[in-house]
């Protein structure tokens, strides 16, 4: 691992630092390596950086744990993907609280054009099992990527049915990559690595404590195009995931259930409150998502020739395309992984070429159609 990537990893071992602060540091300093060479006084001027964080950066204490983490990743056949990497999942880059680091194991195709998350209660019924089996089987012609949380009940059913029908499936963990929870799902997780894989934002050794799972759920919601709740009580993780998905403007679906059944209440309430589309068959999903079997669906391609621009200009243009065509300069900086000082020069060049325009509030938008 080169020095800048080691520095990127080291930032994650500074006590109390979060994803947003890491992005701020890199945005203002230009690179992770430069963060550790920046004087304490300048660090304190960066939004979100306090005395304790600045002192920890100056002391460079996190490099030891970072080097050890590299060794563990290599030992466990795990890739470290930073938000600045080109192979970072593009769907996650669209959410404001995206993880700045992902631990990835397997052969996951993040570019799969159809990604469906299936979640629900840990105490699934025969009805829920039937819904999952029929849904996953009907997704085979779409070659969809199936995402869930490897938990008991609906989650593990979704993973197992995906493997059965040879669909790629991803399990998002609420623990470190070296701790499969629940442990009884270890064998299924092993099979998934060969046809999909596992993801977590937690360092090795992280236990599956309760507070990790709401954070895990945002990754499930961020990775999918459509989130489907099969069975859920009035409160629980599945409803939290649905709420997060709605906040990300994802399409949420729910299977209706019998009145009076505890694990139907959550789904019925989602539908009743217009927080989820009603789904009974694959046709409902296809209609809302405008999907056709055996037909790839995905974001529209830009009609202007992006290849004529420099690599840095292409990065900026692609970032704008993926974010409703406009962003404030600070947000554009961390999403593109380019320092503010360097970005200002790139933006000026693109303005001269007539491809972007400046709006009030240091907002930049594409000035061309795509």
mmCIF file of C-alpha atoms in Angstrom:
data_model
loop_
_atom_site.group_PDB
_atom_site.id
_atom_site.type_symbol
_atom_site.label_atom_id
_atom_site.label_comp_id
_atom_site.label_asym_id
_atom_site.label_seq_id
_atom_site.Cartn_x
_atom_site.Cartn_y
_atom_site.Cartn_z
ATOM 1 C CA UNK A 1 0.000 0.000 0.000
ATOM 2 C CA UNK A 2 1.449 3.388 -1.004
ATOM 3 C CA UNK A 3 1.938 6.163 1.515
ATOM 4 C CA UNK A 4 -1.162 8.165 0.558
ATOM 5 C CA UNK A 5 -3.459 5.137 0.838
ATOM 6 C CA UNK A 6 -1.869 4.258 4.164
ATOM 7 C CA UNK A 7 -2.557 7.817 5.278
ATOM 8 C CA UNK A 8 -6.169 7.458 4.100
ATOM 9 C CA UNK A 9 -6.538 4.340 6.203
ATOM 10 C CA UNK A 10 -4.788 5.994 9.162
ATOM 11 C CA UNK A 11 -7.384 8.780 9.206
ATOM 12 C CA UNK A 12 -9.996 6.165 10.074
ATOM 13 C CA UNK A 13 -8.120 5.234 13.246
ATOM 14 C CA UNK A 14 -8.204 8.708 14.766
ATOM 15 C CA UNK A 15 -10.594 8.550 17.766
ATOM 16 C CA UNK A 16 -13.866 10.398 17.220
ATOM 17 C CA UNK A 17 -13.315 11.127 13.544
ATOM 18 C CA UNK A 18 -16.167 10.419 11.150
ATOM 19 C CA UNK A 19 -16.779 10.047 7.432
ATOM 20 C CA UNK A 20 -17.685 13.712 6.954
ATOM 21 C CA UNK A 21 -14.624 15.019 8.776
ATOM 22 C CA UNK A 22 -12.340 12.723 6.785
ATOM 23 C CA UNK A 23 -13.773 14.094 3.552
ATOM 24 C CA UNK A 24 -13.390 17.654 4.846
ATOM 25 C CA UNK A 25 -9.748 17.080 5.766
ATOM 26 C CA UNK A 26 -8.880 15.651 2.365
ATOM 27 C CA UNK A 27 -10.863 18.334 0.562
ATOM 28 C CA UNK A 28 -9.090 21.189 2.358
ATOM 29 C CA UNK A 29 -5.607 19.663 2.476
ATOM 30 C CA UNK A 30 -5.537 18.095 -1.004
ATOM 31 C CA UNK A 31 -4.739 14.507 -0.022
ATOM 32 C CA UNK A 32 -4.665 12.235 3.002
ATOM 33 C CA UNK A 33 -0.879 12.319 3.041
ATOM 34 C CA UNK A 34 -0.926 16.127 3.150
ATOM 35 C CA UNK A 35 -3.363 16.061 6.079
ATOM 36 C CA UNK A 36 -0.619 14.678 8.310
ATOM 37 C CA UNK A 37 1.814 17.357 7.096
ATOM 38 C CA UNK A 38 -0.562 20.246 7.778
ATOM 39 C CA UNK A 39 0.255 22.375 10.866
ATOM 40 C CA UNK A 40 -2.112 22.092 13.801
ATOM 41 C CA UNK A 41 -3.166 25.733 13.500
ATOM 42 C CA UNK A 42 -4.388 25.242 9.939
ATOM 43 C CA UNK A 43 -6.128 21.979 10.841
ATOM 44 C CA UNK A 44 -8.137 23.783 13.517
ATOM 45 C CA UNK A 45 -9.514 26.149 10.852
ATOM 46 C CA UNK A 46 -11.112 23.237 8.964
ATOM 47 C CA UNK A 47 -14.844 22.836 9.771
ATOM 48 C CA UNK A 48 -15.462 19.876 12.056
ATOM 49 C CA UNK A 49 -11.862 19.605 13.302
ATOM 50 C CA UNK A 50 -11.356 20.247 17.013
ATOM 51 C CA UNK A 51 -8.397 20.325 19.381
ATOM 52 C CA UNK A 52 -8.369 16.589 20.132
ATOM 53 C CA UNK A 53 -8.638 15.573 16.477
ATOM 54 C CA UNK A 54 -5.983 18.046 15.355
ATOM 55 C CA UNK A 55 -3.569 16.880 18.054
ATOM 56 C CA UNK A 56 -4.111 13.227 17.124
ATOM 57 C CA UNK A 57 -3.340 14.036 13.484
ATOM 58 C CA UNK A 58 -0.157 15.916 14.395
ATOM 59 C CA UNK A 59 1.024 13.049 16.599
ATOM 60 C CA UNK A 60 0.535 10.562 13.735
ATOM 61 C CA UNK A 61 -0.563 7.933 16.252
ATOM 62 C CA UNK A 62 -2.919 6.093 13.851
ATOM 63 C CA UNK A 63 -0.217 4.800 11.471
ATOM 64 C CA UNK A 64 0.559 1.755 13.610
ATOM 65 C CA UNK A 65 -3.056 0.520 13.670
ATOM 66 C CA UNK A 66 -3.372 1.328 9.951
ATOM 67 C CA UNK A 67 -0.369 -0.839 9.067
ATOM 68 C CA UNK A 68 -1.776 -3.670 11.160
ATOM 69 C CA UNK A 69 -5.148 -3.292 9.420
ATOM 70 C CA UNK A 70 -3.409 -3.632 6.038
ATOM 71 C CA UNK A 71 -1.896 -6.924 7.149
ATOM 72 C CA UNK A 72 -5.273 -8.198 8.372
ATOM 73 C CA UNK A 73 -6.917 -7.214 5.086
ATOM 74 C CA UNK A 74 -4.298 -9.106 3.114
ATOM 75 C CA UNK A 75 -4.589 -12.130 5.390
ATOM 76 C CA UNK A 76 -8.387 -12.161 5.015
ATOM 77 C CA UNK A 77 -8.417 -11.575 1.213
ATOM 78 C CA UNK A 78 -10.221 -8.296 1.762
ATOM 79 C CA UNK A 79 -9.984 -5.212 -0.452
ATOM 80 C CA UNK A 80 -9.988 -1.720 1.033
ATOM 81 C CA UNK A 81 -11.938 0.666 -1.184
ATOM 82 C CA UNK A 82 -11.775 4.367 -0.352
ATOM 83 C CA UNK A 83 -14.395 6.869 -1.514
ATOM 84 C CA UNK A 84 -11.736 8.481 -3.717
ATOM 85 C CA UNK A 85 -11.139 5.199 -5.607
ATOM 86 C CA UNK A 86 -12.576 4.751 -9.085
ATOM 87 C CA UNK A 87 -14.086 1.377 -8.114
ATOM 88 C CA UNK A 88 -16.002 2.814 -5.149
ATOM 89 C CA UNK A 89 -19.731 1.966 -5.669
ATOM 90 C CA UNK A 90 -21.235 4.826 -7.654
ATOM 91 C CA UNK A 91 -24.630 4.410 -5.964
ATOM 92 C CA UNK A 92 -23.077 5.044 -2.553
ATOM 93 C CA UNK A 93 -21.391 8.198 -3.832
ATOM 94 C CA UNK A 94 -24.854 9.673 -4.285
ATOM 95 C CA UNK A 95 -25.643 9.641 -0.544
ATOM 96 C CA UNK A 96 -24.404 12.385 1.781
ATOM 97 C CA UNK A 97 -23.380 10.055 4.621
ATOM 98 C CA UNK A 98 -21.563 7.511 2.460
ATOM 99 C CA UNK A 99 -18.796 5.501 4.158
ATOM 100 C CA UNK A 100 -15.351 6.899 3.403
ATOM 101 C CA UNK A 101 -13.927 3.362 3.509
ATOM 102 C CA UNK A 102 -15.363 -0.020 2.569
ATOM 103 C CA UNK A 103 -14.000 -3.468 3.330
ATOM 104 C CA UNK A 104 -14.977 -5.726 0.436
ATOM 105 C CA UNK A 105 -14.597 -9.468 0.035
ATOM 106 C CA UNK A 106 -15.649 -11.396 -3.065
ATOM 107 C CA UNK A 107 -16.261 -10.511 -6.700
ATOM 108 C CA UNK A 108 -19.002 -7.904 -6.432
ATOM 109 C CA UNK A 109 -20.004 -6.088 -9.603
ATOM 110 C CA UNK A 110 -20.939 -2.643 -8.282
ATOM 111 C CA UNK A 111 -21.761 -1.581 -11.849
ATOM 112 C CA UNK A 112 -24.644 -4.061 -12.112
ATOM 113 C CA UNK A 113 -27.449 -1.988 -13.615
ATOM 114 C CA UNK A 114 -30.202 -3.507 -11.459
ATOM 115 C CA UNK A 115 -29.683 -3.717 -7.709
ATOM 116 C CA UNK A 116 -32.476 -4.857 -5.385
ATOM 117 C CA UNK A 117 -32.325 -4.919 -1.591
ATOM 118 C CA UNK A 118 -34.610 -7.393 0.182
ATOM 119 C CA UNK A 119 -35.155 -6.919 3.921
ATOM 120 C CA UNK A 120 -37.624 -7.955 6.582
ATOM 121 C CA UNK A 121 -38.234 -9.492 9.963
ATOM 122 C CA UNK A 122 -35.874 -11.970 11.589
ATOM 123 C CA UNK A 123 -38.919 -14.098 12.451
ATOM 124 C CA UNK A 124 -40.226 -14.790 8.968
ATOM 125 C CA UNK A 125 -43.377 -16.812 8.370
ATOM 126 C CA UNK A 126 -44.191 -19.316 5.633
ATOM 127 C CA UNK A 127 -45.888 -16.465 3.784
ATOM 128 C CA UNK A 128 -42.732 -14.360 3.923
ATOM 129 C CA UNK A 129 -40.623 -17.280 2.756
ATOM 130 C CA UNK A 130 -42.929 -17.821 -0.212
ATOM 131 C CA UNK A 131 -42.772 -14.119 -1.124
ATOM 132 C CA UNK A 132 -38.959 -14.164 -1.092
ATOM 133 C CA UNK A 133 -38.733 -17.374 -3.121
ATOM 134 C CA UNK A 134 -41.101 -16.127 -5.816
ATOM 135 C CA UNK A 135 -39.550 -12.648 -5.913
ATOM 136 C CA UNK A 136 -35.953 -13.829 -6.277
ATOM 137 C CA UNK A 137 -36.903 -16.389 -8.921
ATOM 138 C CA UNK A 138 -38.718 -13.703 -10.897
ATOM 139 C CA UNK A 139 -35.601 -11.484 -10.761
ATOM 140 C CA UNK A 140 -33.491 -14.083 -12.593
ATOM 141 C CA UNK A 141 -34.314 -12.722 -16.083
ATOM 142 C CA UNK A 142 -33.153 -9.308 -14.852
ATOM 143 C CA UNK A 143 -29.844 -10.693 -13.553
ATOM 144 C CA UNK A 144 -30.304 -8.375 -10.576
ATOM 145 C CA UNK A 145 -27.816 -7.930 -7.778
ATOM 146 C CA UNK A 146 -29.532 -8.938 -4.514
ATOM 147 C CA UNK A 147 -28.517 -7.071 -1.364
ATOM 148 C CA UNK A 148 -29.381 -7.839 2.247
ATOM 149 C CA UNK A 149 -27.928 -7.972 5.749
ATOM 150 C CA UNK A 150 -27.152 -11.688 6.330
ATOM 151 C CA UNK A 151 -29.469 -11.658 9.368
ATOM 152 C CA UNK A 152 -31.949 -14.327 10.437
ATOM 153 C CA UNK A 153 -35.278 -14.548 8.636
ATOM 154 C CA UNK A 154 -35.930 -12.640 5.425
ATOM 155 C CA UNK A 155 -32.302 -11.569 4.931
ATOM 156 C CA UNK A 156 -30.749 -15.018 4.872
ATOM 157 C CA UNK A 157 -33.652 -16.346 2.788
ATOM 158 C CA UNK A 158 -32.906 -13.689 0.163
ATOM 159 C CA UNK A 159 -29.223 -14.652 0.079
ATOM 160 C CA UNK A 160 -29.902 -18.390 -0.100
ATOM 161 C CA UNK A 161 -32.493 -18.038 -2.847
ATOM 162 C CA UNK A 162 -30.099 -15.837 -4.822
ATOM 163 C CA UNK A 163 -27.409 -18.513 -4.624
ATOM 164 C CA UNK A 164 -29.933 -21.163 -5.568
ATOM 165 C CA UNK A 165 -30.888 -19.230 -8.712
ATOM 166 C CA UNK A 166 -27.325 -18.185 -9.536
ATOM 167 C CA UNK A 167 -27.948 -14.483 -8.908
ATOM 168 C CA UNK A 168 -25.120 -12.391 -7.424
ATOM 169 C CA UNK A 169 -25.798 -11.428 -3.821
ATOM 170 C CA UNK A 170 -24.148 -9.071 -1.338
ATOM 171 C CA UNK A 171 -24.284 -9.238 2.438
ATOM 172 C CA UNK A 172 -23.703 -5.993 4.346
ATOM 173 C CA UNK A 173 -22.247 -6.686 7.779
ATOM 174 C CA UNK A 174 -22.712 -4.838 11.050
ATOM 175 C CA UNK A 175 -19.386 -6.220 12.263
ATOM 176 C CA UNK A 176 -15.817 -6.576 11.071
ATOM 177 C CA UNK A 177 -15.094 -8.729 8.035
ATOM 178 C CA UNK A 178 -13.572 -11.381 10.296
ATOM 179 C CA UNK A 179 -16.755 -11.793 12.365
ATOM 180 C CA UNK A 180 -19.754 -13.318 10.604
ATOM 181 C CA UNK A 181 -22.954 -12.719 12.548
ATOM 182 C CA UNK A 182 -24.891 -14.815 13.177
ATOM 183 C CA UNK A 183 -22.196 -17.478 13.019
ATOM 184 C CA UNK A 184 -24.667 -20.098 11.756
ATOM 185 C CA UNK A 185 -24.678 -18.199 8.448
ATOM 186 C CA UNK A 186 -20.929 -18.604 7.939
ATOM 187 C CA UNK A 187 -21.314 -21.297 5.293
ATOM 188 C CA UNK A 188 -23.781 -19.190 3.299
ATOM 189 C CA UNK A 189 -21.415 -16.217 3.568
ATOM 190 C CA UNK A 190 -18.584 -18.365 2.232
ATOM 191 C CA UNK A 191 -20.660 -19.336 -0.805
ATOM 192 C CA UNK A 192 -21.609 -15.698 -1.384
ATOM 193 C CA UNK A 193 -17.944 -14.715 -1.679
ATOM 194 C CA UNK A 194 -17.770 -16.817 -4.843
ATOM 195 C CA UNK A 195 -20.891 -15.228 -6.312
ATOM 196 C CA UNK A 196 -21.183 -11.720 -4.967
ATOM 197 C CA UNK A 197 -19.581 -11.007 -1.646
ATOM 198 C CA UNK A 198 -19.548 -9.228 1.689
ATOM 199 C CA UNK A 199 -19.216 -5.545 2.593
ATOM 200 C CA UNK A 200 -18.635 -3.664 5.826
ATOM 201 C CA UNK A 201 -17.357 -0.269 6.885
ATOM 202 C CA UNK A 202 -16.162 -1.628 10.229
ATOM 203 C CA UNK A 203 -12.508 -2.464 10.951
ATOM 204 C CA UNK A 204 -11.418 -5.999 11.722
ATOM 205 C CA UNK A 205 -12.394 -7.177 15.177
ATOM 206 C CA UNK A 206 -15.554 -5.041 15.373
ATOM 207 C CA UNK A 207 -18.255 -6.976 17.216
ATOM 208 C CA UNK A 208 -21.884 -7.001 16.003
ATOM 209 C CA UNK A 209 -23.061 -4.520 18.618
ATOM 210 C CA UNK A 210 -26.567 -3.102 18.300
ATOM 211 C CA UNK A 211 -25.480 0.452 17.425
ATOM 212 C CA UNK A 212 -23.679 -0.800 14.288
ATOM 213 C CA UNK A 213 -26.835 -2.000 12.559
ATOM 214 C CA UNK A 214 -28.621 1.290 11.787
ATOM 215 C CA UNK A 215 -25.356 2.402 10.126
ATOM 216 C CA UNK A 216 -25.229 -0.938 8.279
ATOM 217 C CA UNK A 217 -28.790 -0.368 7.084
ATOM 218 C CA UNK A 218 -27.874 2.909 5.346
ATOM 219 C CA UNK A 219 -25.341 1.023 3.214
ATOM 220 C CA UNK A 220 -28.016 -1.507 2.215
ATOM 221 C CA UNK A 221 -30.312 1.366 1.252
ATOM 222 C CA UNK A 222 -27.552 3.246 -0.548
ATOM 223 C CA UNK A 223 -26.403 0.301 -2.657
ATOM 224 C CA UNK A 224 -29.798 -0.520 -4.156
ATOM 225 C CA UNK A 225 -32.078 0.930 -6.799
ATOM 226 C CA UNK A 226 -35.165 -0.589 -5.188
ATOM 227 C CA UNK A 227 -35.688 -1.708 -1.584
ATOM 228 C CA UNK A 228 -38.313 -4.378 -0.927
ATOM 229 C CA UNK A 229 -39.704 -5.058 2.557
ATOM 230 C CA UNK A 230 -41.215 -8.526 2.724
ATOM 231 C CA UNK A 231 -42.383 -8.816 6.337
ATOM 232 C CA UNK A 232 -41.912 -6.331 9.173
ATOM 233 C CA UNK A 233 -43.386 -5.555 12.575
ATOM 234 C CA UNK A 234 -44.439 -2.029 13.502
ATOM 235 C CA UNK A 235 -40.880 -1.309 14.686
ATOM 236 C CA UNK A 236 -37.564 -2.819 13.666
ATOM 237 C CA UNK A 237 -34.516 -2.717 11.439
ATOM 238 C CA UNK A 238 -36.420 -3.281 8.201
ATOM 239 C CA UNK A 239 -38.512 -0.148 8.768
ATOM 240 C CA UNK A 240 -35.389 1.842 9.638
ATOM 241 C CA UNK A 241 -33.877 0.725 6.336
ATOM 242 C CA UNK A 242 -37.058 1.719 4.497
ATOM 243 C CA UNK A 243 -37.005 5.169 6.109
ATOM 244 C CA UNK A 244 -33.377 5.644 5.100
ATOM 245 C CA UNK A 245 -34.102 4.474 1.544
ATOM 246 C CA UNK A 246 -36.926 6.994 1.291
ATOM 247 C CA UNK A 247 -34.591 9.758 2.471
ATOM 248 C CA UNK A 248 -32.221 8.767 -0.356
ATOM 249 C CA UNK A 249 -35.098 8.975 -2.870
ATOM 250 C CA UNK A 250 -34.924 5.246 -3.545
ATOM 251 C CA UNK A 251 -38.025 3.348 -4.637
ATOM 252 C CA UNK A 252 -39.368 1.382 -1.676
ATOM 253 C CA UNK A 253 -41.785 -1.551 -2.053
ATOM 254 C CA UNK A 254 -43.661 -3.635 0.516
ATOM 255 C CA UNK A 255 -45.598 -6.869 0.327
ATOM 256 C CA UNK A 256 -49.031 -6.508 1.961
ATOM 257 C CA UNK A 257 -50.023 -8.907 4.722
ATOM 258 C CA UNK A 258 -53.052 -10.081 6.646
ATOM 259 C CA UNK A 259 -54.677 -7.626 9.039
ATOM 260 C CA UNK A 260 -53.898 -8.575 12.624
ATOM 261 C CA UNK A 261 -50.665 -10.400 11.836
ATOM 262 C CA UNK A 262 -47.795 -8.781 13.739
ATOM 263 C CA UNK A 263 -45.271 -9.152 10.921
ATOM 264 C CA UNK A 264 -47.650 -7.620 8.392
ATOM 265 C CA UNK A 265 -48.207 -4.416 10.368
ATOM 266 C CA UNK A 266 -44.965 -2.748 9.299
ATOM 267 C CA UNK A 267 -45.479 -3.422 5.591
ATOM 268 C CA UNK A 268 -49.142 -2.428 5.669
ATOM 269 C CA UNK A 269 -48.270 0.835 7.440
ATOM 270 C CA UNK A 270 -45.596 1.651 4.845
ATOM 271 C CA UNK A 271 -48.136 1.185 2.064
ATOM 272 C CA UNK A 272 -50.893 3.054 3.938
ATOM 273 C CA UNK A 273 -48.649 6.057 4.587
ATOM 274 C CA UNK A 274 -47.418 6.159 0.969
ATOM 275 C CA UNK A 275 -43.870 5.322 2.044
ATOM 276 C CA UNK A 276 -43.804 2.192 -0.099
ATOM 277 C CA UNK A 277 -45.299 0.944 -3.347
ATOM 278 C CA UNK A 278 -47.492 -2.119 -2.982
ATOM 279 C CA UNK A 279 -45.905 -5.175 -4.579
ATOM 280 C CA UNK A 280 -47.499 -8.551 -5.160
ATOM 281 C CA UNK A 281 -45.604 -9.776 -8.229
ATOM 282 C CA UNK A 282 -42.559 -8.838 -10.290
ATOM 283 C CA UNK A 283 -44.836 -6.881 -12.648
ATOM 284 C CA UNK A 284 -45.341 -4.250 -9.937
ATOM 285 C CA UNK A 285 -41.587 -3.777 -9.617
ATOM 286 C CA UNK A 286 -41.071 -3.723 -13.387
ATOM 287 C CA UNK A 287 -43.810 -1.131 -13.850
ATOM 288 C CA UNK A 288 -42.524 1.310 -11.223
ATOM 289 C CA UNK A 289 -38.840 0.863 -12.120
ATOM 290 C CA UNK A 290 -39.508 0.781 -15.871
ATOM 291 C CA UNK A 291 -37.554 -2.457 -16.128
ATOM 292 C CA UNK A 292 -37.870 -5.083 -18.831
ATOM 293 C CA UNK A 293 -36.537 -8.595 -18.462
ATOM 294 C CA UNK A 294 -33.190 -9.236 -20.168
ATOM 295 C CA UNK A 295 -32.854 -5.514 -20.808
ATOM 296 C CA UNK A 296 -30.201 -3.506 -19.035
ATOM 297 C CA UNK A 297 -31.413 -0.463 -17.171
ATOM 298 C CA UNK A 298 -29.172 2.272 -15.924
ATOM 299 C CA UNK A 299 -28.387 5.936 -15.897
ATOM 300 C CA UNK A 300 -28.624 7.850 -19.135
ATOM 301 C CA UNK A 301 -25.359 8.364 -20.970
ATOM 302 C CA UNK A 302 -24.099 11.821 -21.675
ATOM 303 C CA UNK A 303 -24.465 12.805 -25.333
ATOM 304 C CA UNK A 304 -21.506 15.188 -25.302
ATOM 305 C CA UNK A 305 -18.113 13.567 -25.864
ATOM 306 C CA UNK A 306 -16.598 13.358 -22.400
ATOM 307 C CA UNK A 307 -13.476 11.648 -23.756
ATOM 308 C CA UNK A 308 -12.109 14.916 -25.140
ATOM 309 C CA UNK A 309 -11.552 16.259 -21.624
ATOM 310 C CA UNK A 310 -8.622 15.614 -19.285
ATOM 311 C CA UNK A 311 -8.913 12.850 -16.649
ATOM 312 C CA UNK A 312 -9.488 15.425 -13.870
ATOM 313 C CA UNK A 313 -12.102 17.247 -15.948
ATOM 314 C CA UNK A 314 -13.841 13.924 -16.670
ATOM 315 C CA UNK A 315 -13.944 13.189 -12.937
ATOM 316 C CA UNK A 316 -15.620 16.540 -12.255
ATOM 317 C CA UNK A 317 -18.113 16.139 -15.113
ATOM 318 C CA UNK A 318 -19.046 12.592 -14.103
ATOM 319 C CA UNK A 319 -19.523 13.713 -10.507
ATOM 320 C CA UNK A 320 -21.891 16.472 -11.611
ATOM 321 C CA UNK A 321 -23.777 14.041 -13.866
ATOM 322 C CA UNK A 322 -24.259 11.677 -10.928
ATOM 323 C CA UNK A 323 -25.539 14.445 -8.640
ATOM 324 C CA UNK A 324 -28.416 16.137 -10.474
ATOM 325 C CA UNK A 325 -25.975 18.181 -12.582
ATOM 326 C CA UNK A 326 -25.030 20.665 -9.865
ATOM 327 C CA UNK A 327 -23.135 20.827 -6.555
ATOM 328 C CA UNK A 328 -21.608 23.355 -4.186
ATOM 329 C CA UNK A 329 -17.847 23.515 -4.581
ATOM 330 C CA UNK A 330 -17.083 21.926 -1.174
ATOM 331 C CA UNK A 331 -19.376 18.974 -1.824
ATOM 332 C CA UNK A 332 -18.093 18.632 -5.386
ATOM 333 C CA UNK A 333 -14.571 18.543 -3.960
ATOM 334 C CA UNK A 334 -15.086 15.586 -1.643
ATOM 335 C CA UNK A 335 -17.332 13.686 -4.013
ATOM 336 C CA UNK A 336 -14.784 14.022 -6.826
ATOM 337 C CA UNK A 337 -11.829 13.449 -4.502
ATOM 338 C CA UNK A 338 -10.096 16.649 -5.679
ATOM 339 C CA UNK A 339 -8.797 19.406 -3.396
ATOM 340 C CA UNK A 340 -10.665 22.718 -3.411
ATOM 341 C CA UNK A 341 -7.600 24.621 -4.693
ATOM 342 C CA UNK A 342 -7.072 22.231 -7.607
ATOM 343 C CA UNK A 343 -10.798 22.017 -8.284
ATOM 344 C CA UNK A 344 -11.093 25.786 -8.639
ATOM 345 C CA UNK A 345 -8.599 25.720 -11.502
ATOM 346 C CA UNK A 346 -10.382 22.809 -13.218
ATOM 347 C CA UNK A 347 -13.759 24.521 -12.891
ATOM 348 C CA UNK A 348 -12.396 27.739 -14.354
ATOM 349 C CA UNK A 349 -11.119 25.821 -17.379
ATOM 350 C CA UNK A 350 -14.483 24.101 -17.856
ATOM 351 C CA UNK A 351 -16.253 27.454 -17.602
ATOM 352 C CA UNK A 352 -14.066 28.847 -20.395
ATOM 353 C CA UNK A 353 -15.030 25.820 -22.490
ATOM 354 C CA UNK A 354 -18.706 26.544 -21.866
ATOM 355 C CA UNK A 355 -19.560 23.178 -20.344
ATOM 356 C CA UNK A 356 -20.344 24.372 -16.813
ATOM 357 C CA UNK A 357 -21.842 27.520 -15.329
ATOM 358 C CA UNK A 358 -21.529 29.207 -11.918
ATOM 359 C CA UNK A 359 -24.598 29.875 -9.788
ATOM 360 C CA UNK A 360 -24.887 31.999 -6.622
ATOM 361 C CA UNK A 361 -23.459 30.396 -3.479
ATOM 362 C CA UNK A 362 -20.463 28.794 -5.216
ATOM 363 C CA UNK A 363 -22.708 26.247 -6.909
ATOM 364 C CA UNK A 364 -21.529 24.756 -10.209
ATOM 365 C CA UNK A 365 -23.840 23.137 -12.743
ATOM 366 C CA UNK A 366 -23.581 21.539 -16.151
ATOM 367 C CA UNK A 367 -24.430 24.022 -18.889
ATOM 368 C CA UNK A 368 -24.961 21.321 -21.529
ATOM 369 C CA UNK A 369 -27.603 18.668 -22.085
ATOM 370 C CA UNK A 370 -26.809 14.993 -21.890
#
